[in-house]
Amino acid sequence: MKTAGCLPQTRIHYALILGCLSALGPLYTDLYLPALPQITHDFLTTSSATQLSLTATLIGLGLGQLIFGPLSDRLGRRPPLLISLLILVVASWTCYFAVNVEQLILARFIQGVMGSGGVVISRAIARDKYQSSALTQFFALLMMINGIAPIIAPVVGGILLTWLNWRDIFMVLGIASSLLLIFSHFQISETLPKPLRHKGSFISVFGQLGNLVLQRRFIGLCLTQGFILAGMFAYIGASSFVLQEHYHLSAQLYSLCFAANGLGLIIAAQISARLAKRWGELVVLKGVLILAITSAALLVVIGFIDASLWLLLPILFITISVNSMIGTTGTMLAMQEVPAQSGGSASALLGACMFVLGGISAPLSGLGGSSTAAMAITIFGCYAIAFIIFTCLIGWREPIPPVDECIKQ
């Protein structure tokens, strides 16, 4: 099928395009984080109510992937992608004109649903193009590019708040969505040919989701990543209040701290790719899970003793950075469990687990207001559940079959 534009041939150029699409999630969640206290003040509401706008986005990002993933298996990758980006532009400007927190929450939910198109389809396109270790290397490259968003987004948000107000952040998102729509129209071609698309009805296409849920290794990897990322979103939802209100950092200094953790995500992704090449993805995943729950436990101790900022930040850095290591290895292992024609559905379930669980954990961490302990307990709880799920559904001795065997199954 001929489409507008053509796919770039170099892996880095290709990863840059997909990275921009997959970065829609962190971009739409992180850019306005420094403005959460300002939004709370302007709408005369509570911090928990304001955090519901973050929750709405995360849940939208999760549920939307369950729609766009199967649709991309049936219709191809390109049409659902362009439709999602078009509506995303409208939703972004709706946030700009919101007159109360309820309207903002609704518009943010729509933003999340439509932003999920780029997130889920970018992973499906990667699955179309790469397999095995090449897929791991590509996901690591994608994670590196994707990691730029958490670094830049809060810094840009803090700068915008210095000169403008929180509404202008959504104006920037509206402009960015418009540019991404134009760019995708001319640069993204179809990667799932008609012979490889799901041939059944739309009902049967969505029925693939049920079949994937019954695959023990796949759903185990999905839930493991989902709860680990839920821990990170607990940090995202509470960190602006903890660091700005409890530790009295300015919006700009908070943005720099947040950016440092984003840099950790990039570095960790590249380390995991190198380690996986030598030891294998499953070995790396197991080791990082142990590191994750250990660092989260230390974070709880720091929260209860109300330690200084200089003790909190390095432990928090490790606790958050492990997300990209688990994401890189876990995503590759999960995606190799399914054939290409189910790549969109598999990507959808991965994303749904991550963002829906993240949407639930974010307001939980906010119940403690600016309490460091509340944030730390929520993160540790999410990591502990991930550890238990991995132990029960994957195990510490069971190997993951090679990709060819998985596809035959």
XYZ file of C-alpha atoms in Angstrom:
409
model
C 0.000 0.000 0.000
C 1.395 3.355 -0.959
C 1.188 6.113 1.615
C 2.343 9.646 1.903
C 6.024 10.011 2.629
C 8.424 7.157 3.199
C 9.996 5.415 6.140
C 13.498 6.493 7.063
C 16.060 3.778 6.438
C 18.494 4.417 9.313
C 17.693 2.965 12.715
C 18.517 6.186 14.581
C 16.324 8.314 12.297
C 13.532 5.765 12.544
C 13.867 5.589 16.343
C 13.703 9.385 16.508
C 10.297 9.389 14.818
C 8.918 6.556 16.940
C 10.513 8.086 20.021
C 8.537 11.291 19.510
C 5.331 9.263 19.303
C 6.090 7.102 22.328
C 7.109 10.223 24.266
C 3.535 11.528 24.118
C 2.843 9.784 27.431
C 5.631 11.396 29.482
C 5.233 14.693 27.615
C 1.557 15.016 28.490
C 2.073 13.905 32.092
C 5.354 15.646 32.954
C 5.186 19.044 31.251
C 2.533 20.405 33.595
C 3.809 18.831 36.837
C 5.420 22.056 38.139
C 2.025 23.745 37.650
C 0.016 21.379 39.879
C 0.218 23.660 42.949
C -0.705 26.694 40.775
C -3.701 24.885 39.243
C -4.840 23.874 42.740
C -4.690 27.510 43.826
C -6.415 28.947 40.732
C -9.328 26.496 40.840
C -9.642 26.779 44.651
C -9.525 23.004 44.982
C -7.457 20.359 46.801
C -4.175 18.781 45.736
C -5.894 15.392 45.444
C -8.524 16.860 43.095
C -5.829 18.424 40.948
C -3.933 15.137 40.854
C -7.079 13.539 39.419
C -6.248 15.411 36.204
C -3.027 13.392 36.136
C -4.923 10.218 37.000
C -7.420 10.876 34.190
C -4.575 11.235 31.700
C -2.880 8.034 32.826
C -6.099 6.001 32.755
C -6.891 7.453 29.328
C -3.433 6.479 28.116
C -4.061 2.945 29.345
C -7.619 2.415 28.125
C -6.967 4.129 24.799
C -4.253 1.634 23.981
C -6.789 -1.182 24.314
C -8.665 0.547 21.483
C -5.863 1.670 19.170
C -3.725 -1.463 19.584
C -6.289 -3.955 18.195
C -7.456 -1.420 15.591
C -3.904 -1.141 14.274
C -3.782 -4.948 13.912
C -6.945 -4.823 11.784
C -6.594 -1.553 9.833
C -2.827 -1.141 9.736
C -0.655 1.199 11.793
C -1.017 4.476 9.892
C -4.796 5.307 9.836
C -5.437 4.906 13.603
C -2.274 6.870 14.346
C -3.287 9.908 12.302
C -6.852 9.907 13.696
C -5.584 9.810 17.281
C -3.192 12.705 16.686
C -5.906 14.822 15.079
C -8.267 14.509 18.057
C -5.326 15.003 20.414
C -4.843 18.496 18.999
C -8.472 19.370 19.802
C -8.237 17.932 23.332
C -5.089 19.927 24.089
C -6.781 23.220 23.278
C -9.818 22.167 25.319
C -7.527 21.926 28.359
C -6.328 25.446 27.652
C -9.860 26.859 27.857
C -11.023 24.807 30.898
C -12.887 26.952 33.457
C -12.887 24.513 36.369
C -11.048 21.423 37.541
C -13.853 19.104 36.363
C -13.530 20.323 32.764
C -9.768 19.983 33.005
C -10.061 16.395 34.248
C -12.401 15.452 31.378
C -10.211 17.098 28.741
C -7.131 15.433 30.202
C -8.836 12.046 29.969
C -9.515 12.631 26.252
C -5.911 13.772 25.875
C -4.766 10.509 27.399
C -6.995 8.334 25.204
C -5.836 10.021 22.006
C -2.200 10.307 23.052
C -2.212 6.549 23.582
C -2.409 6.057 19.810
C 1.162 7.223 19.318
C 2.395 5.317 22.362
C 0.932 1.924 21.446
C 1.416 2.101 17.682
C 5.066 3.151 17.993
C 5.789 -0.086 19.882
C 3.784 -2.110 17.361
C 5.745 -0.574 14.475
C 8.986 -1.500 16.243
C 7.703 -5.075 16.582
C 6.931 -5.074 12.849
C 10.507 -4.106 12.004
C 12.680 -5.936 14.537
C 12.950 -9.214 16.467
C 15.076 -10.856 19.163
C 18.230 -8.953 20.240
C 17.685 -6.353 17.512
C 14.338 -5.554 19.124
C 16.009 -5.147 22.526
C 18.618 -2.802 21.051
C 15.926 -0.800 19.301
C 13.780 -0.520 22.446
C 16.860 0.706 24.323
C 17.424 3.345 21.638
C 13.731 4.199 21.777
C 13.913 4.465 25.568
C 16.888 6.822 25.298
C 15.003 9.161 22.959
C 11.838 8.718 24.967
C 13.780 9.573 28.111
C 14.512 13.051 26.799
C 10.853 13.973 27.362
C 10.949 13.542 31.165
C 14.107 15.671 31.221
C 12.915 18.489 28.996
C 9.212 18.533 29.901
C 9.358 19.663 33.559
C 12.203 22.087 32.831
C 10.203 23.687 30.023
C 7.156 23.685 32.301
C 9.117 25.458 35.019
C 10.403 28.046 32.536
C 6.903 28.653 31.179
C 5.609 29.195 34.712
C 8.301 31.809 35.296
C 6.912 34.013 32.536
C 3.414 32.704 31.845
C 0.711 30.673 33.620
C -0.336 27.040 33.609
C -2.747 27.466 30.665
C 0.136 28.295 28.355
C 1.568 24.842 29.012
C -1.476 23.355 27.260
C -1.063 25.842 24.433
C 2.448 24.444 23.930
C 1.031 20.907 23.968
C -1.549 21.886 21.354
C 1.136 23.285 19.058
C 3.385 20.252 19.613
C 0.514 17.881 18.774
C -0.196 19.781 15.559
C 3.440 19.567 14.470
C 3.594 15.867 15.300
C 0.434 15.240 13.256
C 1.950 16.962 10.215
C 5.292 15.204 10.690
C 3.672 11.763 11.034
C 1.524 12.306 7.935
C 4.583 12.830 5.762
C 7.116 10.526 7.456
C 5.263 7.439 8.697
C 4.401 4.789 6.107
C 2.541 1.537 6.669
C 4.614 -1.246 8.294
C 1.907 -3.932 8.561
C 1.048 -5.182 5.035
C -2.493 -6.361 4.347
C -1.534 -10.075 4.201
C -0.245 -9.859 7.807
C -3.253 -8.009 9.237
C -5.868 -9.694 11.378
C -8.466 -11.099 8.985
C -11.393 -11.495 11.381
C -14.154 -9.109 12.379
C -13.533 -6.187 14.714
C -15.041 -8.237 17.536
C -12.560 -11.048 16.945
C -9.723 -8.521 16.749
C -10.548 -7.253 20.222
C -10.947 -10.886 21.267
C -7.182 -11.197 20.847
C -6.844 -9.262 24.064
C -8.587 -12.060 25.954
C -6.301 -14.662 24.420
C -3.222 -12.686 25.407
C -4.441 -12.322 28.981
C -4.502 -16.126 29.257
C -0.830 -16.424 28.259
C 0.911 -16.770 31.624
C 4.374 -15.505 30.659
C 3.048 -12.588 28.643
C 0.580 -11.324 31.262
C 3.165 -11.904 33.996
C 5.616 -9.621 32.202
C 2.847 -7.075 31.544
C 1.806 -6.880 35.199
C 5.399 -6.806 36.422
C 6.148 -3.779 34.264
C 2.763 -2.263 35.050
C 3.292 -2.202 38.813
C 6.902 -1.021 38.485
C 5.732 1.896 36.341
C 2.877 2.490 38.793
C 5.577 3.102 41.379
C 7.168 5.695 39.116
C 3.844 7.446 38.573
C 3.364 7.556 42.344
C 6.599 9.539 42.348
C 5.405 11.694 39.435
C 2.124 12.513 41.163
C 3.613 13.376 44.561
C 7.110 14.671 43.815
C 6.069 18.251 43.016
C 4.347 18.555 46.409
C 7.103 16.735 48.335
C 9.992 18.679 46.817
C 8.303 22.081 46.522
C 6.220 22.173 49.697
C 8.089 19.864 52.106
C 11.651 20.635 50.968
C 10.784 24.175 49.779
C 12.312 23.960 46.300
C 11.257 26.442 43.627
C 9.458 25.247 40.511
C 12.716 25.631 38.580
C 14.815 23.635 41.087
C 12.132 20.953 41.224
C 12.254 20.753 37.433
C 16.021 20.228 37.549
C 15.676 17.427 40.120
C 12.992 15.810 37.989
C 15.197 16.185 34.919
C 18.100 14.479 36.705
C 15.920 11.422 37.304
C 14.919 11.544 33.646
C 18.597 11.453 32.723
C 18.910 8.396 34.952
C 16.212 6.684 32.886
C 18.226 7.273 29.710
C 21.497 6.025 31.177
C 19.846 2.972 32.737
C 18.205 1.998 29.436
C 21.557 1.934 27.668
C 23.175 -0.016 30.492
C 20.403 -2.617 30.374
C 20.850 -3.078 26.613
C 24.578 -3.711 27.042
C 24.039 -6.090 29.956
C 21.292 -7.946 28.091
C 23.597 -8.482 25.117
C 26.030 -10.275 27.410
C 23.818 -11.982 30.001
C 20.376 -12.111 28.365
C 17.246 -10.065 29.022
C 15.764 -12.370 31.652
C 18.895 -12.389 33.820
C 19.084 -8.591 33.704
C 15.371 -8.267 34.511
C 15.720 -10.471 37.586
C 18.712 -8.543 38.890
C 17.080 -5.156 38.398
C 13.880 -6.288 40.145
C 15.940 -7.085 43.239
C 17.663 -3.689 42.997
C 14.290 -1.947 42.577
C 12.648 -3.371 45.680
C 15.808 -2.806 47.760
C 16.089 0.865 46.811
C 12.354 1.375 47.376
C 12.688 -0.100 50.886
C 15.507 2.355 51.637
C 13.275 5.149 50.379
C 10.622 4.167 52.931
C 13.202 4.386 55.726
C 14.274 7.834 54.504
C 10.648 8.950 54.466
C 9.955 7.847 58.038
C 13.077 9.442 59.502
C 12.463 12.580 57.406
C 16.043 12.590 56.137
C 17.662 15.534 54.396
C 17.155 16.267 50.726
C 20.737 15.214 49.946
C 20.077 11.713 51.262
C 16.674 11.448 49.564
C 17.762 12.443 46.050
C 20.384 9.718 45.317
C 18.127 6.907 46.578
C 15.223 8.359 44.628
C 17.474 8.516 41.558
C 18.171 4.779 41.739
C 14.569 3.888 42.574
C 13.251 5.707 39.504
C 16.077 4.881 37.060
C 15.464 1.120 37.311
C 12.141 1.670 35.510
C 13.802 1.972 32.114
C 15.934 -1.133 32.700
C 12.840 -3.166 33.534
C 10.921 -1.524 30.686
C 13.595 -2.260 28.069
C 14.124 -5.923 28.970
C 10.543 -6.664 30.003
C 9.014 -5.153 26.872
C 11.293 -7.154 24.606
C 10.535 -10.395 26.455
C 6.791 -9.712 26.359
C 6.663 -8.679 22.691
C 8.603 -11.746 21.560
C 5.817 -13.866 23.038
C 3.428 -12.893 20.217
C 3.463 -12.972 16.367
C 3.463 -9.768 14.303
C -0.291 -9.780 13.607
C -0.938 -9.539 17.356
C 1.746 -6.924 17.972
C -0.725 -4.072 18.338
C -2.867 -5.944 20.857
C 0.184 -7.032 22.839
C 1.505 -3.487 22.865
C -1.933 -2.294 24.000
C -2.030 -4.632 26.980
C 1.491 -3.623 27.972
C 0.573 0.040 27.857
C -2.791 -0.464 29.557
C -1.192 -2.254 32.495
C 1.389 0.492 32.873
C -0.841 3.549 32.594
C -4.013 2.292 34.288
C -2.058 1.052 37.286
C -0.077 4.289 37.222
C -3.317 6.258 37.170
C -4.434 4.456 40.318
C -1.152 4.875 42.198
C -0.686 8.607 41.470
C -3.571 9.885 43.657
C -2.759 7.310 46.365
C 0.635 8.883 46.874
C -1.068 12.277 46.980
C -3.272 11.358 49.927
C -0.359 12.170 52.207
C -0.003 15.666 50.733
C 3.673 16.654 50.877
C 4.636 13.650 53.012
C 7.768 11.876 51.793
C 6.743 8.720 53.647
C 3.395 8.492 51.807
C 5.133 8.712 48.432
C 7.773 6.169 49.472
C 5.238 3.660 50.832
C 3.213 3.810 47.609
C 6.324 3.246 45.486
C 7.474 0.350 47.665
C 3.999 -1.219 47.609
C 3.893 -1.141 43.806
C 7.396 -2.583 43.487
C 6.615 -5.317 46.021
C 3.500 -6.379 44.089
C 5.558 -6.484 40.861
C 8.137 -8.669 42.596
C 5.461 -11.080 43.837
C 3.763 -11.283 40.415
C 7.051 -12.020 38.692
C 7.798 -14.741 41.236
C 4.389 -16.389 40.793
C 3.879 -16.086 37.014
C 7.421 -16.101 35.600
C 9.600 -17.580 38.320
C 13.285 -17.217 39.025
C 14.398 -20.398 37.272
C 12.057 -20.738 34.283
C 13.679 -19.593 30.992
C 11.857 -17.581 28.326
C 11.779 -19.532 25.029
C 13.444 -18.018 21.951
C 11.248 -15.854 19.749
C 10.825 -18.506 17.053
C 9.475 -21.039 19.555
C 7.106 -18.436 21.016
C 5.656 -17.644 17.605
C 5.130 -21.341 16.862
C 3.203 -21.718 20.098
